[in-house]
Amino acid sequence: MIDTEGLTKKFGELTAVDRLTIHVDEGEIFGLLGPNGAGKTTTVRMLCSLISKTGGSARVAGYDVGNQADSLKIRGLIGFVPDNVGLYEALTAYDNLDFYGKLHSTPEARRKENIERFLKMLGLWEKKDDDVSTFSKGMKQKLALARALIHDPKVLFLDEPTANLDPEAAKTVRDFILELKGEGRTIFLNTHNLDEAQRICDRIGILNTSLRALGTPEELERTVKGRATVVQLEQVTEPILDALHGLSLGEVSVERNKVTISLADPEKQNATVMDAIFRAGGRVRSVNVVGSTLEEAYLKLVREKEEK
Amino acid sequence: MRLSISWIVASKDFKTFRRKRNLMYSIFILPVLVSALLPAVTNLMVQRASDHSAALTRLTLILPAFTFFYMILAGVIPAAIASYTIVGEKVERTLEPLLATPTTDSEILFGKGISAFVPSVSAVLAGSVIFMVLTDLITHGTLGYYYFPNWNAAIIFLLAVPLTVIMSVEWNVIVSARATDVRVAQQIGMLVIAPLAGIYVLGEINMVNLSDAGNLLIVAAVILLVDVLLFSLTRATFRREEILTKWK
């Protein structure tokens, strides 16, 4: 549904996005994770045909990003929630949605139906005739989501949709995003909220000008730091350590009677490790597999870039 | 370009204006006040004239100048509304989602132009009707005929005023692109009246004959030319990428 190949954006001497290559499948929630200034918003703006690309290529729903003729088609197929919701505060919730429905040339009957449907889904139907200026942040964010959906887009671009929301409002928005995925929509989510990315994204790309890593949350946790098996023994002896070193599976460290062995794939290698310990006369009290978290993976990748 | 899309943009702005009563008051109050004040001044000058001949001389000087004054009004009025429609969207951060819709830059720009043009022209023309009726009532006794309507008034109200409003709207869009505050945009936007005020002063000191239809047509033609030049500048200013990456 979304494909980029070496997508690049430069503002004069400054490179905002550098050779980004990603593929997002239909019906997938793809999260673009990165610190402020990493190029997330620039990427979304390019994909929404709001700004031009400097290099590379991109396609959204089969249309060529950067092709003047395709720009209108892309903007007609996508729904977009910017980081600042940008609602007309002097207008009612209904009027805001009606305006955008008209701009998308949504037929009147369909427009009315969608306004009612989405406002009800988001718990705003009772407030439809209230001025947006009276809404809380959470209500505005929900209304911005409804606005992005008013024309039934296939693809949704959400730029920090839960930023500055209280936990309850953020949860409502996240649950709604998952509901949209259930309807088969493709969702491209910009966030710097690791917990949110881990909870709702099928795959995550870590961006810091260039793409630092790409995969499922679990893959990212694994690929960055790997994992380790921690074995609590009754007593750590020289023969046990010799046996573990002899396996050459990974780094071995000892802290009192606890041995930590770094392993690429603990589920497959634990049997070998246990066998070596038993043969060396070790008595095991407990075994735990520990892994790096997405947060650790993210920080490592982002810092690597900063150090370079 | 789809005019229907521009009309949707303009209609949304009209709805916003109706809710922002202060904005509408600021647009209509000035023309109404001026349109009551100018006939009052005319009345005072007729009353204070030493004789009928002096009154006639005064009227032939001030009535063309007062009629021309509506072109200055036509330059002032759109500053309030045009700067609001562009800077207002910029301040409220509503431009980005608007630009993410399947609309062209020209359609949005034209819609913004309509939303600034319609109330501005309506306000100036409403004022002009009040001015013409009151002036006719006041001057009929002295002149022996109704001064309005006349060809000069037709050129000014039906040709020059709309062209001046367009010029002011375009100028204000360009100013708004660089301004971050509605008031600053309005103040700079009002500079558009400087050349018109200059012509008005020249008319007052008899250096330009404002009762000559030919002169008024020349002024209208120059404004038309400026409209065309500003239009290309406006289009260059109002581009998605510029708005999203350079407008602060």
XYZ file of C-alpha atoms in Angstrom:
556
model
C 0.000 0.000 0.000
C 2.907 2.351 0.779
C 6.306 1.905 -0.837
C 9.337 4.129 -0.673
C 12.705 3.566 -2.311
C 15.552 5.833 -1.278
C 13.093 8.593 -0.398
C 15.050 11.734 0.420
C 14.202 15.283 1.429
C 16.702 18.089 1.724
C 16.050 21.652 2.815
C 19.025 23.450 1.353
C 22.094 21.930 3.001
C 20.040 20.140 5.656
C 19.012 16.555 4.964
C 15.728 15.904 6.771
C 15.100 12.403 5.427
C 17.889 10.325 3.936
C 17.275 7.425 1.528
C 14.263 5.936 3.299
C 13.161 2.568 1.958
C 10.093 0.948 3.478
C 7.127 -1.158 2.419
C 3.820 -1.067 4.254
C 1.268 -3.775 3.518
C -2.458 -3.213 3.154
C -4.204 -3.464 6.521
C -0.975 -3.024 8.468
C -0.250 -0.556 11.263
C 3.228 0.736 10.579
C 4.902 2.895 13.195
C 7.643 5.361 12.418
C 9.504 5.917 15.633
C 12.075 8.595 16.214
C 13.073 11.597 18.312
C 11.968 15.140 17.541
C 13.556 16.356 14.320
C 14.152 12.808 13.069
C 12.232 13.474 9.840
C 8.962 11.710 10.729
C 6.679 14.638 9.909
C 8.651 15.417 6.745
C 8.228 11.786 5.659
C 4.471 11.888 6.218
C 4.171 15.229 4.433
C 5.998 13.802 1.428
C 3.808 10.689 1.394
C 0.667 12.849 1.640
C 1.876 14.857 -1.372
C 2.075 17.993 0.728
C 5.724 18.666 0.032
C 8.002 17.506 -2.735
C 10.721 14.891 -2.408
C 14.320 15.678 -3.286
C 15.279 12.160 -4.280
C 14.138 8.566 -4.497
C 10.627 7.405 -5.204
C 7.443 6.628 -3.312
C 4.043 5.196 -4.125
C 0.867 5.369 -2.058
C -2.020 3.099 -3.057
C -0.343 2.657 -6.423
C -0.004 6.367 -7.141
C 3.311 8.072 -7.684
C 4.267 10.558 -4.972
C 5.725 13.612 -6.647
C 3.732 13.203 -9.844
C 1.562 16.307 -10.109
C -1.347 14.422 -11.625
C -1.263 11.753 -8.909
C -1.043 14.225 -6.014
C -4.763 14.988 -5.990
C -5.587 11.273 -6.243
C -3.296 10.461 -3.307
C -4.827 13.223 -1.179
C -8.266 11.909 -2.076
C -7.398 8.391 -0.924
C -5.687 9.199 2.335
C -6.797 10.536 5.683
C -4.363 12.702 7.576
C -4.162 13.814 11.190
C -1.316 16.321 11.654
C 0.515 16.745 14.945
C -1.504 19.905 15.533
C -5.114 18.908 15.010
C -5.977 22.172 13.226
C -9.731 22.259 13.721
C -11.908 25.315 13.112
C -12.605 26.388 16.682
C -15.410 28.784 15.793
C -17.337 26.045 13.988
C -19.234 23.126 15.473
C -17.909 19.569 15.401
C -20.527 18.740 12.758
C -19.611 21.707 10.567
C -15.919 20.824 10.738
C -16.596 17.297 9.476
C -19.145 18.457 6.915
C -16.638 20.925 5.450
C -13.977 18.264 4.969
C -16.526 15.812 3.602
C -17.489 18.376 0.977
C -13.842 19.054 0.063
C -13.458 15.319 -0.544
C -16.604 15.418 -2.706
C -18.261 12.814 -0.487
C -21.930 12.516 -1.535
C -24.271 14.208 0.943
C -26.014 11.036 2.138
C -22.698 9.263 2.696
C -21.283 12.366 4.383
C -24.136 12.559 6.872
C -23.936 8.842 7.529
C -20.185 8.966 8.155
C -20.404 12.037 10.391
C -22.970 10.292 12.569
C -21.110 6.975 12.517
C -17.696 8.333 13.492
C -18.968 10.853 16.024
C -20.926 8.059 17.695
C -17.932 5.685 17.587
C -15.803 8.330 19.281
C -18.435 9.367 21.805
C -18.863 12.865 20.390
C -22.323 12.639 18.837
C -23.976 14.477 21.754
C -21.497 17.315 21.235
C -21.983 17.594 17.485
C -23.539 21.076 17.667
C -21.021 22.481 20.152
C -18.260 24.826 19.044
C -14.911 23.061 18.901
C -13.464 25.836 21.090
C -15.336 24.249 24.018
C -13.721 20.819 23.470
C -10.948 19.268 25.577
C -7.666 18.196 23.938
C -8.777 14.591 23.882
C -12.094 15.471 22.245
C -10.309 17.554 19.621
C -7.936 14.701 18.861
C -10.889 12.337 18.426
C -12.627 14.847 16.181
C -9.473 15.179 14.081
C -9.510 11.401 13.651
C -13.148 11.536 12.562
C -12.242 14.309 10.107
C -9.523 12.131 8.587
C -12.056 9.320 8.110
C -14.979 11.290 6.733
C -14.343 10.150 3.130
C -13.564 6.507 4.008
C -9.853 6.614 3.171
C -7.899 3.430 2.528
C -4.764 4.808 4.140
C -4.444 6.869 7.302
C -1.437 8.968 8.219
C -1.405 9.843 11.907
C 1.271 12.208 13.160
C 1.672 11.848 16.926
C -2.045 11.144 17.511
C -1.760 10.696 21.278
C 0.824 13.369 22.053
C -0.211 15.553 25.011
C -3.274 13.429 25.782
C -4.046 12.116 29.243
C -3.697 8.314 29.604
C -7.446 7.676 29.304
C -7.862 9.767 26.147
C -4.702 8.225 24.686
C -6.101 4.747 25.311
C -9.389 5.658 23.595
C -7.477 6.895 20.556
C -5.270 3.775 20.488
C -8.293 1.481 20.773
C -9.939 3.376 17.933
C -6.831 2.982 15.765
C -6.990 -0.775 16.372
C -10.674 -0.733 15.387
C -9.713 0.979 12.133
C -7.124 -1.708 11.460
C -9.938 -4.215 11.990
C -11.779 -2.503 9.139
C -8.816 -3.248 6.870
C -7.369 0.234 6.710
C -3.641 0.781 6.390
C -2.282 3.013 9.109
C 0.997 4.900 9.071
C 1.675 6.139 12.565
C 4.330 8.664 13.565
C 5.155 8.493 17.223
C 7.909 8.899 19.739
C 5.903 6.915 22.268
C 7.649 3.533 22.505
C 4.924 1.937 24.557
C 2.297 2.980 22.030
C 4.377 1.692 19.108
C 4.900 -1.635 20.837
C 1.215 -2.002 21.698
C -0.420 -1.236 18.385
C 2.096 -1.441 15.550
C 2.590 -4.546 13.457
C 5.975 -3.273 12.378
C 8.154 -0.372 13.389
C 10.767 1.653 11.585
C 13.221 3.602 13.717
C 14.068 6.824 11.941
C 16.715 9.353 12.756
C 17.097 11.100 9.388
C 17.860 7.680 7.898
C 16.168 4.413 8.760
C 18.090 2.813 11.631
C 16.075 -0.405 11.966
C 12.917 -2.035 10.679
C 10.911 -4.968 11.954
C 8.244 -6.162 14.353
C 8.623 -4.877 17.927
C 9.905 -8.318 18.928
C 12.418 -8.425 16.085
C 13.756 -5.019 17.012
C 14.222 -6.072 20.621
C 16.160 -9.109 19.473
C 18.241 -7.699 16.681
C 19.640 -4.798 18.589
C 21.070 -6.352 21.673
C 20.229 -10.052 21.484
C 19.116 -11.858 24.584
C 20.632 -13.767 27.471
C 19.945 -16.756 29.692
C 20.454 -16.201 33.393
C 21.114 -19.373 35.394
C 21.009 -19.281 39.201
C 23.235 -22.073 40.504
C 23.819 -23.481 43.979
C 27.492 -22.829 43.407
C 29.523 -21.606 40.459
C 32.608 -23.766 39.919
C 35.591 -23.641 37.542
C 34.468 -26.761 35.604
C 31.063 -25.142 34.971
C 32.622 -21.937 33.651
C 35.095 -23.896 31.532
C 32.205 -25.882 30.060
C 30.224 -22.755 29.259
C 33.228 -20.998 27.688
C 33.880 -24.141 25.730
C 30.468 -23.864 24.070
C 31.482 -20.535 22.476
C 27.825 -19.474 22.243
C 28.315 -15.994 23.638
C 29.740 -13.876 26.407
C 29.643 -15.474 29.891
C 29.554 -13.342 33.015
C 29.309 -14.299 36.696
C 27.797 -12.464 39.619
C 27.897 -14.462 42.880
C 26.118 -17.719 41.986
C 24.378 -16.275 38.940
C 25.750 -16.954 35.468
C 24.604 -14.898 32.491
C 25.219 -16.243 28.997
C 24.505 -13.961 26.016
C 22.659 -15.987 23.390
C 21.391 -15.233 19.925
C 18.458 -17.635 20.254
C 17.918 -18.816 23.848
C 14.939 -21.020 22.963
C 17.175 -23.181 20.740
C 20.417 -22.922 22.739
C 19.214 -23.345 26.332
C 19.215 -27.152 26.116
C 22.908 -27.132 25.159
C 23.717 -24.732 27.988
C 21.840 -26.815 30.580
C 23.463 -29.982 29.333
C 26.930 -28.442 29.754
C 26.120 -27.274 33.268
C 24.775 -30.674 34.342
C 27.771 -32.510 32.872
C 30.088 -30.203 34.847
C 28.212 -31.132 38.045
C 26.215 -27.955 38.393
C 22.944 -27.818 40.361
C 20.448 -25.347 38.904
C 18.040 -23.341 41.070
C 16.362 -21.284 38.340
C 16.639 -20.328 34.665
C 15.417 -17.065 33.118
C 15.592 -15.695 29.610
C 16.048 -11.933 29.530
C 15.910 -9.684 26.485
C 16.556 -6.077 25.639
C 13.439 -3.922 25.566
C 12.265 -1.863 22.636
C 13.303 1.162 24.625
C 16.861 -0.121 24.897
C 16.876 -0.948 21.218
C 15.505 2.473 20.311
C 17.942 4.404 22.488
C 20.903 2.412 21.197
C 19.950 3.004 17.560
C 19.243 6.675 18.030
C 22.443 7.255 20.005
C 24.528 5.402 17.413
C 23.362 7.965 14.880
C 24.057 10.890 17.201
C 27.559 9.624 17.964
C 28.318 9.339 14.248
C -9.784 24.693 -11.363
C -13.094 23.640 -9.804
C -15.071 26.680 -8.714
C -17.302 24.462 -6.572
C -14.327 23.653 -4.332
C -13.425 27.346 -4.019
C -17.033 28.058 -3.081
C -16.925 25.358 -0.365
C -13.808 27.044 1.089
C -15.492 30.464 0.904
C -18.747 29.158 2.416
C -16.833 27.768 5.376
C -15.248 31.196 5.891
C -18.662 32.910 5.646
C -19.923 30.581 8.367
C -16.911 31.485 10.518
C -17.502 35.211 9.925
C -21.114 34.875 11.062
C -19.865 33.378 14.318
C -17.189 36.027 14.741
C -19.524 38.973 15.020
C -16.737 41.403 15.903
C -15.102 40.743 12.566
C -18.313 41.539 10.696
C -18.858 44.682 12.757
C -15.334 45.828 11.924
C -16.058 45.341 8.219
C -19.441 47.065 8.070
C -19.110 49.749 10.730
C -16.505 51.838 8.891
C -18.379 52.154 5.555
C -21.633 52.904 7.373
C -20.011 55.571 9.548
C -18.192 57.135 6.606
C -21.386 57.065 4.561
C -23.208 59.003 7.251
C -20.301 61.344 7.926
C -19.575 62.430 4.330
C -23.165 63.681 3.643
C -23.050 65.439 7.037
C -19.859 67.246 5.971
C -21.488 68.038 2.607
C -24.494 69.465 4.414
C -22.241 71.602 6.638
C -20.367 72.995 3.642
C -23.596 73.835 1.801
C -25.013 75.495 4.902
C -21.905 77.575 5.465
C -21.592 78.725 1.860
C -22.077 82.485 1.497
C -24.474 82.105 -1.421
C -25.932 79.618 -3.892
C -23.055 80.015 -6.332
C -20.464 79.346 -3.617
C -22.444 76.292 -2.523
C -22.447 74.985 -6.107
C -18.689 75.528 -6.416
C -18.074 73.644 -3.191
C -20.302 70.749 -4.247
C -18.588 70.339 -7.617
C -15.289 70.000 -5.738
C -16.229 67.783 -2.851
C -18.746 65.369 -4.357
C -16.312 63.772 -6.867
C -13.655 63.617 -4.137
C -16.038 62.023 -1.655
C -17.133 59.509 -4.285
C -13.485 58.672 -4.984
C -12.986 58.204 -1.229
C -14.838 54.888 -1.545
C -11.869 53.478 -3.428
C -9.750 54.138 -0.356
C -12.384 52.377 1.721
C -12.272 49.495 -0.745
C -8.555 49.209 -0.044
C -8.944 49.371 3.731
C -11.857 47.000 4.334
C -10.352 43.776 2.919
C -7.260 44.191 5.133
C -9.282 43.104 8.157
C -10.895 40.105 6.541
C -8.216 38.905 4.100
C -5.534 38.919 6.766
C -7.919 37.050 9.066
C -8.747 34.337 6.521
C -5.079 33.576 5.841
C -3.253 34.504 9.067
C -6.228 33.229 11.085
C -5.799 29.780 9.492
C -2.072 30.017 10.050
C -2.461 30.927 13.729
C -5.083 28.227 14.340
C -2.861 25.711 12.470
C -5.766 24.731 10.222
C -3.912 25.103 6.928
C -2.116 21.741 7.031
C -5.240 19.543 7.170
C -6.865 21.811 4.576
C -3.883 21.382 2.256
C -4.047 17.607 2.753
C -7.404 17.469 0.950
C -7.739 16.793 -2.791
C -7.788 20.494 -3.641
C -5.364 22.553 -5.671
C -3.529 25.597 -4.337
C -5.452 27.782 -6.795
C -8.831 26.437 -5.620
C -8.024 27.237 -1.987
C -6.556 30.610 -2.874
C -9.532 31.537 -5.031
C -11.878 30.440 -2.245
C -10.012 32.656 0.205
C -10.256 35.456 -2.325
C -14.041 35.040 -2.606
C -14.455 34.971 1.166
C -12.562 38.255 1.500
C -14.036 39.845 -1.657
C -17.761 39.271 -1.082
C -18.139 40.869 2.388
C -15.702 43.668 1.517
C -17.487 44.668 -1.692
C -20.865 44.235 0.025
C -19.801 46.543 2.859
C -18.414 49.237 0.551
C -21.420 49.074 -1.802
C -23.865 49.120 1.114
C -22.083 52.211 2.365
C -22.146 53.764 -1.091
C -25.925 53.356 -1.325
C -26.358 55.147 2.021
C -23.928 57.835 0.864
C -25.693 58.381 -2.479
C -29.202 58.518 -0.991
C -28.222 60.917 1.820
C -26.151 63.074 -0.517
C -29.031 63.343 -3.023
C -31.403 64.340 -0.222
C -29.002 66.996 1.001
C -27.862 68.422 -2.346
C -31.042 68.254 -4.413
C -32.192 71.663 -3.179
C -28.925 73.323 -4.143
C -28.181 71.476 -7.379
C -31.759 71.282 -8.634
C -31.184 67.684 -9.702
C -30.123 64.371 -8.151
C -26.317 64.152 -8.296
C -26.435 60.342 -8.020
C -26.503 58.098 -9.921
C -24.020 59.311 -12.511
C -21.399 57.786 -14.809
C -18.478 58.644 -12.522
C -20.180 56.943 -9.600
C -20.880 53.913 -11.803
C -17.195 53.708 -12.796
C -16.074 54.013 -9.180
C -18.639 51.794 -7.441
C -19.133 49.132 -10.089
C -15.651 48.984 -11.636
C -12.921 50.610 -9.569
C -14.172 49.506 -6.132
C -14.282 45.765 -7.000
C -10.870 46.057 -8.693
C -9.472 47.829 -5.628
C -10.892 45.153 -3.333
C -9.207 42.474 -5.466
C -5.926 44.398 -5.285
C -6.226 44.721 -1.520
C -7.108 41.028 -1.084
C -4.112 39.940 -3.170
C -1.764 42.315 -1.368
C -3.023 41.098 1.987
C -2.511 37.456 1.023
C 1.125 38.251 0.181
C 1.563 40.173 3.449
C -0.172 37.414 5.413
C 2.295 34.854 4.100
C 5.046 36.599 6.017
C 3.085 37.852 9.029
C 2.549 35.842 12.185
C 0.058 38.171 13.797
C -3.326 39.244 12.425
C -2.903 42.857 13.583
C 0.540 43.251 12.038
C -0.802 41.781 8.798
C -3.692 44.246 8.838
C -1.438 47.225 9.461
C 0.996 46.346 6.684
C -1.912 45.350 4.484
C -3.354 48.832 4.735
C -0.313 50.265 2.953
C -2.129 49.313 -0.234
C -4.211 52.479 0.081
C -1.184 54.797 -0.033
C -1.297 55.409 -3.831
C -5.089 55.884 -3.724
C -4.809 58.310 -0.824
C -2.201 60.181 -2.866
C -4.613 60.513 -5.805
C -7.342 61.660 -3.409
C -5.086 64.399 -2.009
C -4.102 65.475 -5.531
C -7.815 65.713 -6.335
C -8.425 67.832 -3.249
C -5.737 70.315 -4.312
C -7.004 70.360 -7.905
C -3.969 68.652 -9.407
C -6.062 65.715 -10.629
C -9.586 66.133 -11.901
C -11.580 63.428 -10.133
C -14.795 64.413 -11.879
C -13.341 63.388 -15.210
C -14.575 59.935 -16.246
C -11.476 59.442 -18.408
C -9.182 59.930 -15.402
C -11.244 57.489 -13.356
C -11.031 54.898 -16.132
C -7.254 55.336 -16.260
C -7.058 54.784 -12.492
C -9.260 51.682 -12.859
C -7.061 50.388 -15.694
C -3.893 50.852 -13.611
C -5.504 48.995 -10.716
C -6.473 46.195 -13.108
C -2.845 45.952 -14.195
C -1.693 45.841 -10.575
C -4.321 43.123 -9.925
C -2.824 40.979 -12.671
C 0.735 41.495 -11.405
C -0.223 40.779 -7.812
C -2.139 37.675 -8.893
C 1.014 36.007 -10.179
C 2.865 37.043 -7.016
C 0.039 35.688 -4.866
C 0.088 32.338 -6.643
C 3.838 32.107 -6.156
C 3.379 32.833 -2.445
C 0.475 30.468 -1.849
C 2.073 27.101 -2.566
C 1.712 24.065 -0.342
C 5.409 23.522 0.167
C 6.042 27.226 0.898
C 3.169 27.315 3.373
C 4.213 24.188 5.251
C 7.935 24.755 5.341
C 8.500 28.508 5.200
C 5.418 30.207 6.660
C 6.121 30.858 10.317
